Tab-separated table of N, CA, C and O in Angstrom:
chain	number	residue	atom	x	y	z
S	1	UNK	N	0.845	-1.180	0.000
S	1	UNK	CA	0.000	0.000	0.000
S	1	UNK	C	0.887	1.239	0.000
S	1	UNK	O	1.814	1.361	0.784
S	2	UNK	N	0.574	2.156	-0.892
S	2	UNK	CA	1.226	3.451	-0.946
S	2	UNK	C	0.206	4.485	-0.509
S	2	UNK	O	-0.623	4.919	-1.296
S	3	UNK	N	0.241	4.847	0.770
S	3	UNK	CA	-0.779	5.720	1.338
S	3	UNK	C	-0.348	7.180	1.280
S	3	UNK	O	0.781	7.521	1.611
S	4	UNK	N	-1.276	8.017	0.854
S	4	UNK	CA	-1.073	9.460	0.806
S	4	UNK	C	-2.309	10.109	1.422
S	4	UNK	O	-3.431	9.668	1.180
S	5	UNK	N	-2.116	11.147	2.228
S	5	UNK	CA	-3.234	11.909	2.768
S	5	UNK	C	-3.142	13.315	2.181
S	5	UNK	O	-2.095	13.944	2.223
S	6	UNK	N	-4.267	13.787	1.649
S	6	UNK	CA	-4.293	15.082	0.992
S	6	UNK	C	-5.520	15.875	1.413
S	6	UNK	O	-6.543	15.292	1.772
S	7	UNK	N	-5.389	17.189	1.355
S	7	UNK	CA	-6.533	18.076	1.569
S	7	UNK	C	-6.978	18.707	0.249
S	7	UNK	O	-7.823	19.605	0.255
S	8	UNK	N	-6.438	18.247	-0.856
S	8	UNK	CA	-6.791	18.765	-2.176
S	8	UNK	C	-8.233	18.385	-2.498
S	8	UNK	O	-8.536	17.211	-2.684
S	9	UNK	N	-9.143	19.365	-2.572
S	9	UNK	CA	-10.547	19.040	-2.820
S	9	UNK	C	-10.781	18.359	-4.172
S	9	UNK	O	-11.762	17.630	-4.331
S	10	UNK	N	-9.884	18.560	-5.117
S	10	UNK	CA	-10.026	17.922	-6.433
S	10	UNK	C	-9.822	16.413	-6.366
S	10	UNK	O	-10.257	15.693	-7.253
S	11	UNK	N	-9.172	15.946	-5.309
S	11	UNK	CA	-8.885	14.512	-5.182
S	11	UNK	C	-9.856	13.804	-4.249
S	11	UNK	O	-9.729	12.620	-3.996
S	12	UNK	N	-10.820	14.528	-3.743
S	12	UNK	CA	-11.820	13.988	-2.828
S	12	UNK	C	-13.022	13.469	-3.608
S	12	UNK	O	-13.595	14.185	-4.413
S	13	UNK	N	-13.402	12.233	-3.353
S	13	UNK	CA	-14.583	11.633	-3.975
S	13	UNK	C	-15.753	11.778	-2.997
S	13	UNK	O	-15.980	10.918	-2.146
S	14	UNK	N	-16.479	12.876	-3.115
S	14	UNK	CA	-17.566	13.172	-2.179
S	14	UNK	C	-18.680	12.140	-2.291
S	14	UNK	O	-19.291	11.773	-1.290
S	15	UNK	N	-18.940	11.649	-3.480
S	15	UNK	CA	-19.961	10.612	-3.650
S	15	UNK	C	-19.624	9.360	-2.862
S	15	UNK	O	-20.492	8.767	-2.208
S	16	UNK	N	-18.383	8.949	-2.900
S	16	UNK	CA	-17.936	7.784	-2.143
S	16	UNK	C	-18.039	8.050	-0.648
S	16	UNK	O	-18.539	7.207	0.104
S	17	UNK	N	-17.582	9.211	-0.215
S	17	UNK	CA	-17.655	9.569	1.204
S	17	UNK	C	-19.113	9.572	1.659
S	17	UNK	O	-19.444	9.043	2.728
S	18	UNK	N	-19.990	10.143	0.848
S	18	UNK	CA	-21.405	10.149	1.197
S	18	UNK	C	-21.934	8.727	1.362
S	18	UNK	O	-22.643	8.421	2.322
S	19	UNK	N	-21.603	7.859	0.442
S	19	UNK	CA	-22.064	6.469	0.542
S	19	UNK	C	-21.541	5.810	1.817
S	19	UNK	O	-22.296	5.157	2.551
S	20	UNK	N	-20.237	5.974	2.101
S	20	UNK	CA	-19.673	5.394	3.316
S	20	UNK	C	-20.435	5.857	4.547
S	20	UNK	O	-20.856	5.047	5.370
S	21	UNK	N	-20.582	7.180	4.682
S	21	UNK	CA	-21.167	7.730	5.902
S	21	UNK	C	-22.662	7.463	6.000
S	21	UNK	O	-23.161	7.101	7.069
S	22	UNK	N	-23.383	7.655	4.916
S	22	UNK	CA	-24.839	7.530	4.977
S	22	UNK	C	-25.312	6.089	5.036
S	22	UNK	O	-26.427	5.818	5.487
S	23	UNK	N	-24.453	5.140	4.607
S	23	UNK	CA	-24.871	3.735	4.578
S	23	UNK	C	-24.145	2.848	5.583
S	23	UNK	O	-24.634	1.764	5.897
S	24	UNK	N	-22.982	3.294	6.097
S	24	UNK	CA	-22.179	2.365	6.901
S	24	UNK	C	-21.657	2.921	8.219
S	24	UNK	O	-21.059	2.193	8.983
S	25	UNK	N	-21.829	4.191	8.504
S	25	UNK	CA	-21.349	4.732	9.776
S	25	UNK	C	-22.474	4.696	10.807
S	25	UNK	O	-23.642	4.712	10.450
S	26	UNK	N	-22.125	4.675	12.075
S	26	UNK	CA	-23.171	4.694	13.106
S	26	UNK	C	-23.662	6.110	13.375
S	26	UNK	O	-24.727	6.305	13.947
S	27	UNK	N	-22.923	7.128	12.977
S	27	UNK	CA	-23.259	8.506	13.327
S	27	UNK	C	-23.935	9.299	12.211
S	27	UNK	O	-24.457	10.375	12.476
S	28	UNK	N	-23.906	8.812	10.989
S	28	UNK	CA	-24.446	9.615	9.889
S	28	UNK	C	-25.358	8.808	8.966
S	28	UNK	O	-25.555	9.189	7.813
S	29	UNK	N	-25.911	7.720	9.462
S	29	UNK	CA	-26.810	6.906	8.634
S	29	UNK	C	-27.945	7.763	8.094
S	29	UNK	O	-28.559	8.530	8.840
S	30	UNK	N	-28.165	7.666	6.803
S	30	UNK	CA	-29.260	8.405	6.193
S	30	UNK	C	-28.952	9.853	5.877
S	30	UNK	O	-29.822	10.567	5.372
S	31	UNK	N	-27.741	10.310	6.143
S	31	UNK	CA	-27.387	11.700	5.825
S	31	UNK	C	-27.591	11.920	4.317
S	31	UNK	O	-27.145	11.126	3.505
S	32	UNK	N	-28.239	13.007	3.969
S	32	UNK	CA	-28.517	13.265	2.556
S	32	UNK	C	-27.256	13.745	1.838
S	32	UNK	O	-26.325	14.274	2.455
S	33	UNK	N	-27.244	13.593	0.547
S	33	UNK	CA	-26.108	14.069	-0.254
S	33	UNK	C	-26.011	15.587	-0.170
S	33	UNK	O	-24.915	16.141	-0.112
S	34	UNK	N	-27.153	16.262	-0.139
S	34	UNK	CA	-27.149	17.721	-0.052
S	34	UNK	C	-26.485	18.181	1.249
S	34	UNK	O	-25.675	19.108	1.248
S	35	UNK	N	-26.790	17.527	2.357
S	35	UNK	CA	-26.172	17.859	3.639
S	35	UNK	C	-24.677	17.544	3.599
S	35	UNK	O	-23.848	18.332	4.074
S	36	UNK	N	-24.329	16.419	2.997
S	36	UNK	CA	-22.908	16.061	2.888
S	36	UNK	C	-22.155	17.101	2.075
S	36	UNK	O	-21.057	17.526	2.452
S	37	UNK	N	-22.732	17.536	0.965
S	37	UNK	CA	-22.088	18.550	0.131
S	37	UNK	C	-21.865	19.847	0.905
S	37	UNK	O	-20.796	20.463	0.819
S	38	UNK	N	-22.864	20.265	1.682
S	38	UNK	CA	-22.720	21.494	2.481
S	38	UNK	C	-21.664	21.324	3.565
S	38	UNK	O	-20.887	22.244	3.841
S	39	UNK	N	-21.646	20.136	4.186
S	39	UNK	CA	-20.654	19.878	5.234
S	39	UNK	C	-19.236	19.929	4.670
S	39	UNK	O	-18.350	20.542	5.266
S	40	UNK	N	-19.038	19.319	3.529
S	40	UNK	CA	-17.714	19.328	2.897
S	40	UNK	C	-17.324	20.755	2.507
S	40	UNK	O	-16.189	21.182	2.724
S	41	UNK	N	-18.264	21.508	1.967
S	41	UNK	CA	-17.973	22.880	1.527
S	41	UNK	C	-17.556	23.771	2.693
S	41	UNK	O	-16.759	24.691	2.510
S	42	UNK	N	-18.060	23.505	3.888
S	42	UNK	CA	-17.755	24.332	5.042
S	42	UNK	C	-16.675	23.777	5.945
S	42	UNK	O	-16.511	24.248	7.069
S	43	UNK	N	-15.938	22.793	5.457
S	43	UNK	CA	-14.958	22.107	6.291
S	43	UNK	C	-13.641	21.916	5.556
S	43	UNK	O	-13.554	22.105	4.345
S	44	UNK	N	-12.648	21.480	6.309
S	44	UNK	CA	-11.378	21.052	5.754
S	44	UNK	C	-11.425	19.531	5.683
S	44	UNK	O	-11.555	18.858	6.710
S	45	UNK	N	-11.365	18.989	4.472
S	45	UNK	CA	-11.473	17.547	4.281
S	45	UNK	C	-10.117	16.922	4.012
S	45	UNK	O	-9.282	17.493	3.298
S	46	UNK	N	-9.935	15.732	4.554
S	46	UNK	CA	-8.718	14.948	4.368
S	46	UNK	C	-9.103	13.638	3.686
S	46	UNK	O	-9.965	12.914	4.175
S	47	UNK	N	-8.461	13.351	2.564
S	47	UNK	CA	-8.696	12.098	1.851
S	47	UNK	C	-7.447	11.237	1.974
S	47	UNK	O	-6.331	11.699	1.724
S	48	UNK	N	-7.633	9.988	2.364
S	48	UNK	CA	-6.538	9.019	2.372
S	48	UNK	C	-6.624	8.248	1.066
S	48	UNK	O	-7.678	7.680	0.738
S	49	UNK	N	-5.520	8.232	0.336
S	49	UNK	CA	-5.489	7.597	-0.982
S	49	UNK	C	-4.466	6.472	-0.980
S	49	UNK	O	-3.341	6.635	-0.494
S	50	UNK	N	-4.836	5.343	-1.546
S	50	UNK	CA	-3.948	4.203	-1.736
S	50	UNK	C	-3.759	4.046	-3.235
S	50	UNK	O	-4.691	3.652	-3.938
S	51	UNK	N	-2.579	4.392	-3.719
S	51	UNK	CA	-2.304	4.383	-5.159
S	51	UNK	C	-3.370	5.151	-5.929
S	51	UNK	O	-3.847	4.707	-6.979
S	52	UNK	N	-3.788	6.297	-5.384
S	52	UNK	CA	-4.749	7.168	-6.043
S	52	UNK	C	-6.208	6.850	-5.774
S	52	UNK	O	-7.086	7.637	-6.099
S	53	UNK	N	-6.504	5.708	-5.154
S	53	UNK	CA	-7.885	5.321	-4.852
S	53	UNK	C	-8.205	5.719	-3.415
S	53	UNK	O	-7.450	5.402	-2.499
S	54	UNK	N	-9.321	6.405	-3.225
S	54	UNK	CA	-9.670	6.863	-1.884
S	54	UNK	C	-10.065	5.688	-1.006
S	54	UNK	O	-10.932	4.885	-1.358
S	55	UNK	N	-9.420	5.604	0.176
S	55	UNK	CA	-9.688	4.528	1.125
S	55	UNK	C	-10.081	5.061	2.502
S	55	UNK	O	-10.411	4.273	3.394
S	56	UNK	N	-10.052	6.381	2.684
S	56	UNK	CA	-10.416	6.941	3.972
S	56	UNK	C	-10.731	8.419	3.867
S	56	UNK	O	-10.435	9.066	2.861
S	57	UNK	N	-11.352	8.918	4.934
S	57	UNK	CA	-11.800	10.305	4.961
S	57	UNK	C	-11.824	10.806	6.397
S	57	UNK	O	-12.125	10.056	7.329
S	58	UNK	N	-11.524	12.084	6.574
S	58	UNK	CA	-11.725	12.771	7.847
S	58	UNK	C	-12.092	14.212	7.516
S	58	UNK	O	-11.629	14.782	6.528
S	59	UNK	N	-12.945	14.779	8.360
S	59	UNK	CA	-13.403	16.146	8.149
S	59	UNK	C	-13.137	16.955	9.404
S	59	UNK	O	-13.321	16.469	10.524
S	60	UNK	N	-12.685	18.200	9.221
S	60	UNK	CA	-12.419	19.099	10.337
S	60	UNK	C	-13.195	20.389	10.115
S	60	UNK	O	-13.066	21.028	9.070
S	61	UNK	N	-13.997	20.740	11.087
S	61	UNK	CA	-14.688	22.026	11.100
S	61	UNK	C	-13.830	22.935	11.976
S	61	UNK	O	-13.601	22.626	13.146
S	62	UNK	N	-13.338	24.039	11.403
S	62	UNK	CA	-12.406	24.877	12.144
S	62	UNK	C	-12.458	26.326	11.681
S	62	UNK	O	-12.825	26.613	10.544
S	63	UNK	N	-12.043	27.198	12.584
S	63	UNK	CA	-11.846	28.596	12.209
S	63	UNK	C	-10.413	28.809	11.721
S	63	UNK	O	-10.046	29.893	11.298
S	64	UNK	N	-9.599	27.778	11.793
S	64	UNK	CA	-8.225	27.860	11.319
S	64	UNK	C	-7.288	28.620	12.239
S	64	UNK	O	-6.156	28.913	11.868
S	65	UNK	N	-7.765	28.929	13.448
S	65	UNK	CA	-6.941	29.724	14.354
S	65	UNK	C	-6.989	29.237	15.799
S	65	UNK	O	-5.949	29.119	16.445
S	66	UNK	N	-8.194	28.992	16.317
S	66	UNK	CA	-8.309	28.681	17.740
S	66	UNK	C	-9.028	27.382	18.060
S	66	UNK	O	-8.820	26.810	19.127
S	67	UNK	N	-9.901	26.908	17.186
S	67	UNK	CA	-10.766	25.791	17.525
S	67	UNK	C	-10.990	24.881	16.327
S	67	UNK	O	-11.055	25.352	15.183
S	68	UNK	N	-11.133	23.586	16.607
S	68	UNK	CA	-11.466	22.620	15.561
S	68	UNK	C	-12.312	21.506	16.148
S	68	UNK	O	-12.228	21.180	17.334
S	69	UNK	N	-13.127	20.928	15.301
S	69	UNK	CA	-13.914	19.737	15.637
S	69	UNK	C	-13.575	18.698	14.585
S	69	UNK	O	-13.795	18.915	13.388
S	70	UNK	N	-13.005	17.591	15.009
S	70	UNK	CA	-12.672	16.481	14.128
S	70	UNK	C	-13.880	15.552	14.065
S	70	UNK	O	-14.402	15.134	15.101
S	71	UNK	N	-14.321	15.245	12.846
S	71	UNK	CA	-15.514	14.411	12.698
S	71	UNK	C	-15.447	13.594	11.413
S	71	UNK	O	-14.547	13.787	10.591
S	72	UNK	N	-16.402	12.717	11.254
S	72	UNK	CA	-16.573	11.916	10.040
S	72	UNK	C	-15.312	11.160	9.633
S	72	UNK	O	-15.017	11.000	8.448
S	73	UNK	N	-14.579	10.641	10.607
S	73	UNK	CA	-13.407	9.816	10.293
S	73	UNK	C	-13.910	8.433	9.899
S	73	UNK	O	-14.607	7.770	10.670
S	74	UNK	N	-13.568	8.030	8.685
S	74	UNK	CA	-14.057	6.760	8.157
S	74	UNK	C	-12.985	6.117	7.279
S	74	UNK	O	-12.340	6.801	6.487
S	75	UNK	N	-12.837	4.797	7.419
S	75	UNK	CA	-11.924	4.019	6.575
S	75	UNK	C	-12.729	2.929	5.884
S	75	UNK	O	-13.523	2.223	6.533
S	76	UNK	N	-12.535	2.812	4.585
S	76	UNK	CA	-13.195	1.767	3.802
S	76	UNK	C	-12.958	0.411	4.472
S	76	UNK	O	-11.841	0.123	4.928
S	77	UNK	N	-13.993	-0.396	4.523
S	77	UNK	CA	-13.888	-1.698	5.196
S	77	UNK	C	-12.734	-2.539	4.666
S	77	UNK	O	-12.072	-3.248	5.419
S	78	UNK	N	-12.475	-2.474	3.373
S	78	UNK	CA	-11.402	-3.272	2.765
S	78	UNK	C	-10.010	-2.772	3.145
S	78	UNK	O	-9.029	-3.498	2.986
S	79	UNK	N	-9.905	-1.558	3.658
S	79	UNK	CA	-8.601	-0.980	4.007
S	79	UNK	C	-8.357	-0.941	5.512
S	79	UNK	O	-7.305	-0.462	5.954
S	80	UNK	N	-9.283	-1.419	6.289
S	80	UNK	CA	-9.121	-1.371	7.747
S	80	UNK	C	-8.003	-2.301	8.198
S	80	UNK	O	-7.732	-3.320	7.574
S	81	UNK	N	-7.359	-1.912	9.299
S	81	UNK	CA	-6.259	-2.698	9.831
S	81	UNK	C	-4.929	-2.389	9.166
S	81	UNK	O	-3.933	-3.066	9.427
S	82	UNK	N	-4.898	-1.368	8.319
S	82	UNK	CA	-3.669	-1.011	7.604
S	82	UNK	C	-3.205	0.403	7.945
S	82	UNK	O	-2.533	1.041	7.154
S	83	UNK	N	-3.592	0.892	9.113
S	83	UNK	CA	-3.146	2.183	9.653
S	83	UNK	C	-3.615	3.403	8.860
S	83	UNK	O	-3.014	4.478	8.959
S	84	UNK	N	-4.682	3.253	8.093
S	84	UNK	CA	-5.234	4.385	7.349
S	84	UNK	C	-5.757	5.442	8.320
S	84	UNK	O	-5.486	6.634	8.161
S	85	UNK	N	-6.496	5.022	9.324
S	85	UNK	CA	-7.040	5.976	10.298
S	85	UNK	C	-5.917	6.693	11.033
S	85	UNK	O	-6.000	7.906	11.267
S	86	UNK	N	-4.865	5.974	11.387
S	86	UNK	CA	-3.725	6.617	12.054
S	86	UNK	C	-3.102	7.676	11.160
S	86	UNK	O	-2.728	8.754	11.629
S	87	UNK	N	-2.982	7.387	9.879
S	87	UNK	CA	-2.413	8.362	8.943
S	87	UNK	C	-3.311	9.587	8.815
S	87	UNK	O	-2.820	10.722	8.765
S	88	UNK	N	-4.623	9.365	8.761
S	88	UNK	CA	-5.556	10.489	8.691
S	88	UNK	C	-5.443	11.371	9.932
S	88	UNK	O	-5.329	12.598	9.827
S	89	UNK	N	-5.466	10.759	11.100
S	89	UNK	CA	-5.409	11.519	12.353
S	89	UNK	C	-4.072	12.240	12.478
S	89	UNK	O	-4.018	13.391	12.924
S	90	UNK	N	-2.982	11.611	12.051
S	90	UNK	CA	-1.674	12.267	12.091
S	90	UNK	C	-1.653	13.478	11.162
S	90	UNK	O	-1.099	14.533	11.522
S	91	UNK	N	-2.260	13.356	9.994
S	91	UNK	CA	-2.307	14.486	9.059
S	91	UNK	C	-3.163	15.619	9.610
S	91	UNK	O	-2.799	16.803	9.489
S	92	UNK	N	-4.281	15.278	10.220
S	92	UNK	CA	-5.126	16.292	10.848
S	92	UNK	C	-4.349	16.990	11.954
S	92	UNK	O	-4.323	18.223	12.030
S	93	UNK	N	-3.702	16.209	12.810
S	93	UNK	CA	-2.936	16.778	13.918
S	93	UNK	C	-1.839	17.710	13.411
S	93	UNK	O	-1.663	18.813	13.931
S	94	UNK	N	-1.105	17.296	12.390
S	94	UNK	CA	-0.028	18.123	11.843
S	94	UNK	C	-0.572	19.426	11.256
S	94	UNK	O	0.001	20.499	11.465
S	95	UNK	N	-1.684	19.336	10.545
S	95	UNK	CA	-2.274	20.531	9.937
S	95	UNK	C	-2.752	21.505	10.999
S	95	UNK	O	-2.483	22.712	10.914
S	96	UNK	N	-3.449	20.993	12.010
S	96	UNK	CA	-3.960	21.873	13.057
S	96	UNK	C	-2.830	22.458	13.904
S	96	UNK	O	-2.907	23.609	14.338
S	97	UNK	N	-1.779	21.686	14.111
S	97	UNK	CA	-0.605	22.197	14.828
S	97	UNK	C	0.035	23.331	14.032
S	97	UNK	O	0.378	24.377	14.595
S	98	UNK	N	0.172	23.136	12.732
S	98	UNK	CA	0.742	24.179	11.872
S	98	UNK	C	-0.091	25.456	11.903
S	98	UNK	O	0.442	26.559	11.875
S	99	UNK	N	-1.396	25.322	11.995
S	99	UNK	CA	-2.287	26.481	12.058
S	99	UNK	C	-2.297	27.141	13.429
S	99	UNK	O	-2.803	28.250	13.587
S	100	UNK	N	-1.780	26.448	14.443
S	100	UNK	CA	-1.767	26.989	15.798
S	100	UNK	C	-3.061	26.754	16.557
S	100	UNK	O	-3.291	27.375	17.598
S	101	UNK	N	-3.907	25.864	16.056
S	101	UNK	CA	-5.172	25.554	16.734
S	101	UNK	C	-4.850	24.842	18.044
S	101	UNK	O	-4.166	23.823	18.053
S	102	UNK	N	-5.376	25.377	19.131
S	102	UNK	CA	-5.047	24.842	20.462
S	102	UNK	C	-6.097	23.896	21.017
S	102	UNK	O	-5.801	23.095	21.898
S	103	UNK	N	-7.329	23.975	20.540
S	103	UNK	CA	-8.395	23.132	21.094
S	103	UNK	C	-9.101	22.407	19.957
S	103	UNK	O	-9.655	23.038	19.066
S	104	UNK	N	-9.078	21.083	20.032
S	104	UNK	CA	-9.783	20.247	19.058
S	104	UNK	C	-10.652	19.263	19.821
S	104	UNK	O	-10.172	18.568	20.723
S	105	UNK	N	-11.904	19.209	19.443
S	105	UNK	CA	-12.842	18.267	20.047
S	105	UNK	C	-13.192	17.167	19.061
S	105	UNK	O	-13.087	17.347	17.846
S	106	UNK	N	-13.635	16.056	19.593
S	106	UNK	CA	-14.202	14.993	18.782
S	106	UNK	C	-15.096	14.156	19.671
S	106	UNK	O	-15.016	14.226	20.890
S	107	UNK	N	-15.936	13.387	19.032
S	107	UNK	CA	-16.776	12.421	19.749
S	107	UNK	C	-16.593	11.074	19.073
S	107	UNK	O	-16.565	10.986	17.847
S	108	UNK	N	-16.439	10.032	19.877
S	108	UNK	CA	-16.314	8.687	19.333
S	108	UNK	C	-16.970	7.696	20.267
S	108	UNK	O	-16.935	7.854	21.477
S	109	UNK	N	-17.567	6.717	19.676
S	109	UNK	CA	-18.187	5.652	20.459
S	109	UNK	C	-17.201	4.526	20.738
S	109	UNK	O	-17.258	3.886	21.775
S	110	UNK	N	-16.272	4.311	19.804
S	110	UNK	CA	-15.484	3.084	19.884
S	110	UNK	C	-14.023	3.200	19.457
S	110	UNK	O	-13.332	2.199	19.358
S	111	UNK	N	-13.512	4.393	19.220
S	111	UNK	CA	-12.155	4.512	18.684
S	111	UNK	C	-11.220	5.310	19.592
S	111	UNK	O	-10.300	5.964	19.115
S	112	UNK	N	-11.411	5.221	20.881
S	112	UNK	CA	-10.565	5.968	21.812
S	112	UNK	C	-9.085	5.635	21.633
S	112	UNK	O	-8.225	6.517	21.717
S	113	UNK	N	-8.768	4.377	21.369
S	113	UNK	CA	-7.377	3.962	21.218
S	113	UNK	C	-6.708	4.604	20.001
S	113	UNK	O	-5.492	4.730	19.961
S	114	UNK	N	-7.478	5.020	19.026
S	114	UNK	CA	-6.935	5.715	17.867
S	114	UNK	C	-6.512	7.138	18.224
S	114	UNK	O	-5.488	7.629	17.748
S	115	UNK	N	-7.292	7.788	19.064
S	115	UNK	CA	-7.097	9.217	19.322
S	115	UNK	C	-6.207	9.539	20.518
S	115	UNK	O	-5.551	10.577	20.535
S	116	UNK	N	-6.168	8.683	21.519
S	116	UNK	CA	-5.364	9.002	22.706
S	116	UNK	C	-3.863	9.101	22.418
S	116	UNK	O	-3.200	9.944	23.030
S	117	UNK	N	-3.290	8.331	21.496
S	117	UNK	CA	-1.853	8.481	21.237
S	117	UNK	C	-1.446	9.853	20.696
S	117	UNK	O	-0.282	10.242	20.816
S	118	UNK	N	-2.386	10.594	20.097
S	118	UNK	CA	-2.045	11.940	19.612
S	118	UNK	C	-2.530	13.022	20.570
S	118	UNK	O	-2.561	14.200	20.207
S	119	UNK	N	-2.893	12.626	21.793
S	119	UNK	CA	-3.169	13.610	22.826
S	119	UNK	C	-4.620	13.844	23.197
S	119	UNK	O	-4.904	14.634	24.095
S	120	UNK	N	-5.556	13.203	22.524
S	120	UNK	CA	-6.953	13.373	22.924
S	120	UNK	C	-7.186	12.658	24.248
S	120	UNK	O	-6.622	11.607	24.517
S	121	UNK	N	-8.026	13.266	25.083
S	121	UNK	CA	-8.363	12.702	26.386
S	121	UNK	C	-9.779	13.130	26.738
S	121	UNK	O	-10.316	14.067	26.148
S	122	UNK	N	-10.396	12.453	27.691
S	122	UNK	CA	-11.740	12.877	28.105
S	122	UNK	C	-11.713	14.322	28.588
S	122	UNK	O	-10.678	14.815	29.067
S	123	UNK	N	-12.841	15.006	28.469
S	123	UNK	CA	-12.932	16.383	28.942
S	123	UNK	C	-12.565	16.442	30.419
S	123	UNK	O	-13.105	15.699	31.227
S	124	UNK	N	-11.654	17.327	30.761
S	124	UNK	CA	-11.240	17.443	32.161
S	124	UNK	C	-12.295	18.143	33.001
S	124	UNK	O	-12.356	17.958	34.203
S	125	UNK	N	-13.112	18.940	32.360
S	125	UNK	CA	-14.129	19.712	33.054
S	125	UNK	C	-15.456	19.605	32.295
S	125	UNK	O	-15.953	20.607	31.759
S	126	UNK	N	-16.048	18.422	32.221
S	126	UNK	CA	-17.225	18.252	31.364
S	126	UNK	C	-18.424	19.105	31.766
S	126	UNK	O	-19.254	19.426	30.918
S	127	UNK	N	-18.492	19.516	33.015
S	127	UNK	CA	-19.634	20.337	33.426
S	127	UNK	C	-19.610	21.734	32.793
S	127	UNK	O	-20.609	22.440	32.797
S	128	UNK	N	-18.490	22.123	32.206
S	128	UNK	CA	-18.381	23.429	31.540
S	128	UNK	C	-18.925	23.389	30.116
S	128	UNK	O	-19.139	24.433	29.507
S	129	UNK	N	-19.094	22.203	29.561
S	129	UNK	CA	-19.489	22.049	28.159
S	129	UNK	C	-20.980	21.783	28.059
S	129	UNK	O	-21.543	21.015	28.829
S	130	UNK	N	-21.588	22.390	27.081
S	130	UNK	CA	-23.011	22.187	26.816
S	130	UNK	C	-23.188	21.785	25.368
S	130	UNK	O	-22.347	22.091	24.527
S	131	UNK	N	-24.303	21.160	25.079
S	131	UNK	CA	-24.622	20.803	23.710
S	131	UNK	C	-26.090	21.089	23.442
S	131	UNK	O	-26.931	20.953	24.345
S	132	UNK	N	-26.370	21.513	22.246
S	132	UNK	CA	-27.761	21.705	21.817
S	132	UNK	C	-27.949	20.875	20.564
S	132	UNK	O	-27.211	21.022	19.595
S	133	UNK	N	-28.919	20.010	20.574
S	133	UNK	CA	-29.214	19.197	19.397
S	133	UNK	C	-30.627	19.495	18.938
S	133	UNK	O	-31.493	19.855	19.732
S	134	UNK	N	-30.820	19.372	17.653
S	134	UNK	CA	-32.137	19.588	17.051
S	134	UNK	C	-32.461	18.412	16.145
S	134	UNK	O	-31.580	17.869	15.516
S	135	UNK	N	-33.717	18.092	16.079
S	135	UNK	CA	-34.147	17.108	15.093
S	135	UNK	C	-34.294	17.853	13.784
S	135	UNK	O	-35.104	18.758	13.664
S	136	UNK	N	-33.482	17.488	12.823
S	136	UNK	CA	-33.511	18.205	11.538
S	136	UNK	C	-34.441	17.547	10.551
S	136	UNK	O	-34.746	16.433	10.584
């Protein structure tokens, strides 16, 4: 495997990412293509490519200066176990470090072991954080 991670939007297959997330992720099942397109347009996207074929994706919502939210990290089922997710997270970390972003949040149900090696940890003061959700 020759893995490359890029933020070049021309190399991102949004249709494939939409299919992965809307059909196979636990957090975005049923997400519409229109919503996916808007999310990609308003975010920094990372595509993991194996010999030019997209095998993974990560999305970062950020102001590029102080805050980021890492989300929609997904690896094609056929590419799992080959450190694609680690490469994506390392690329995200390097990019956000270069930008000087000091606070990055994420939510995960089952991938804590992926994120803790690059410094993610449970909220130290969870009572300070609030969330508002809406049924869309």
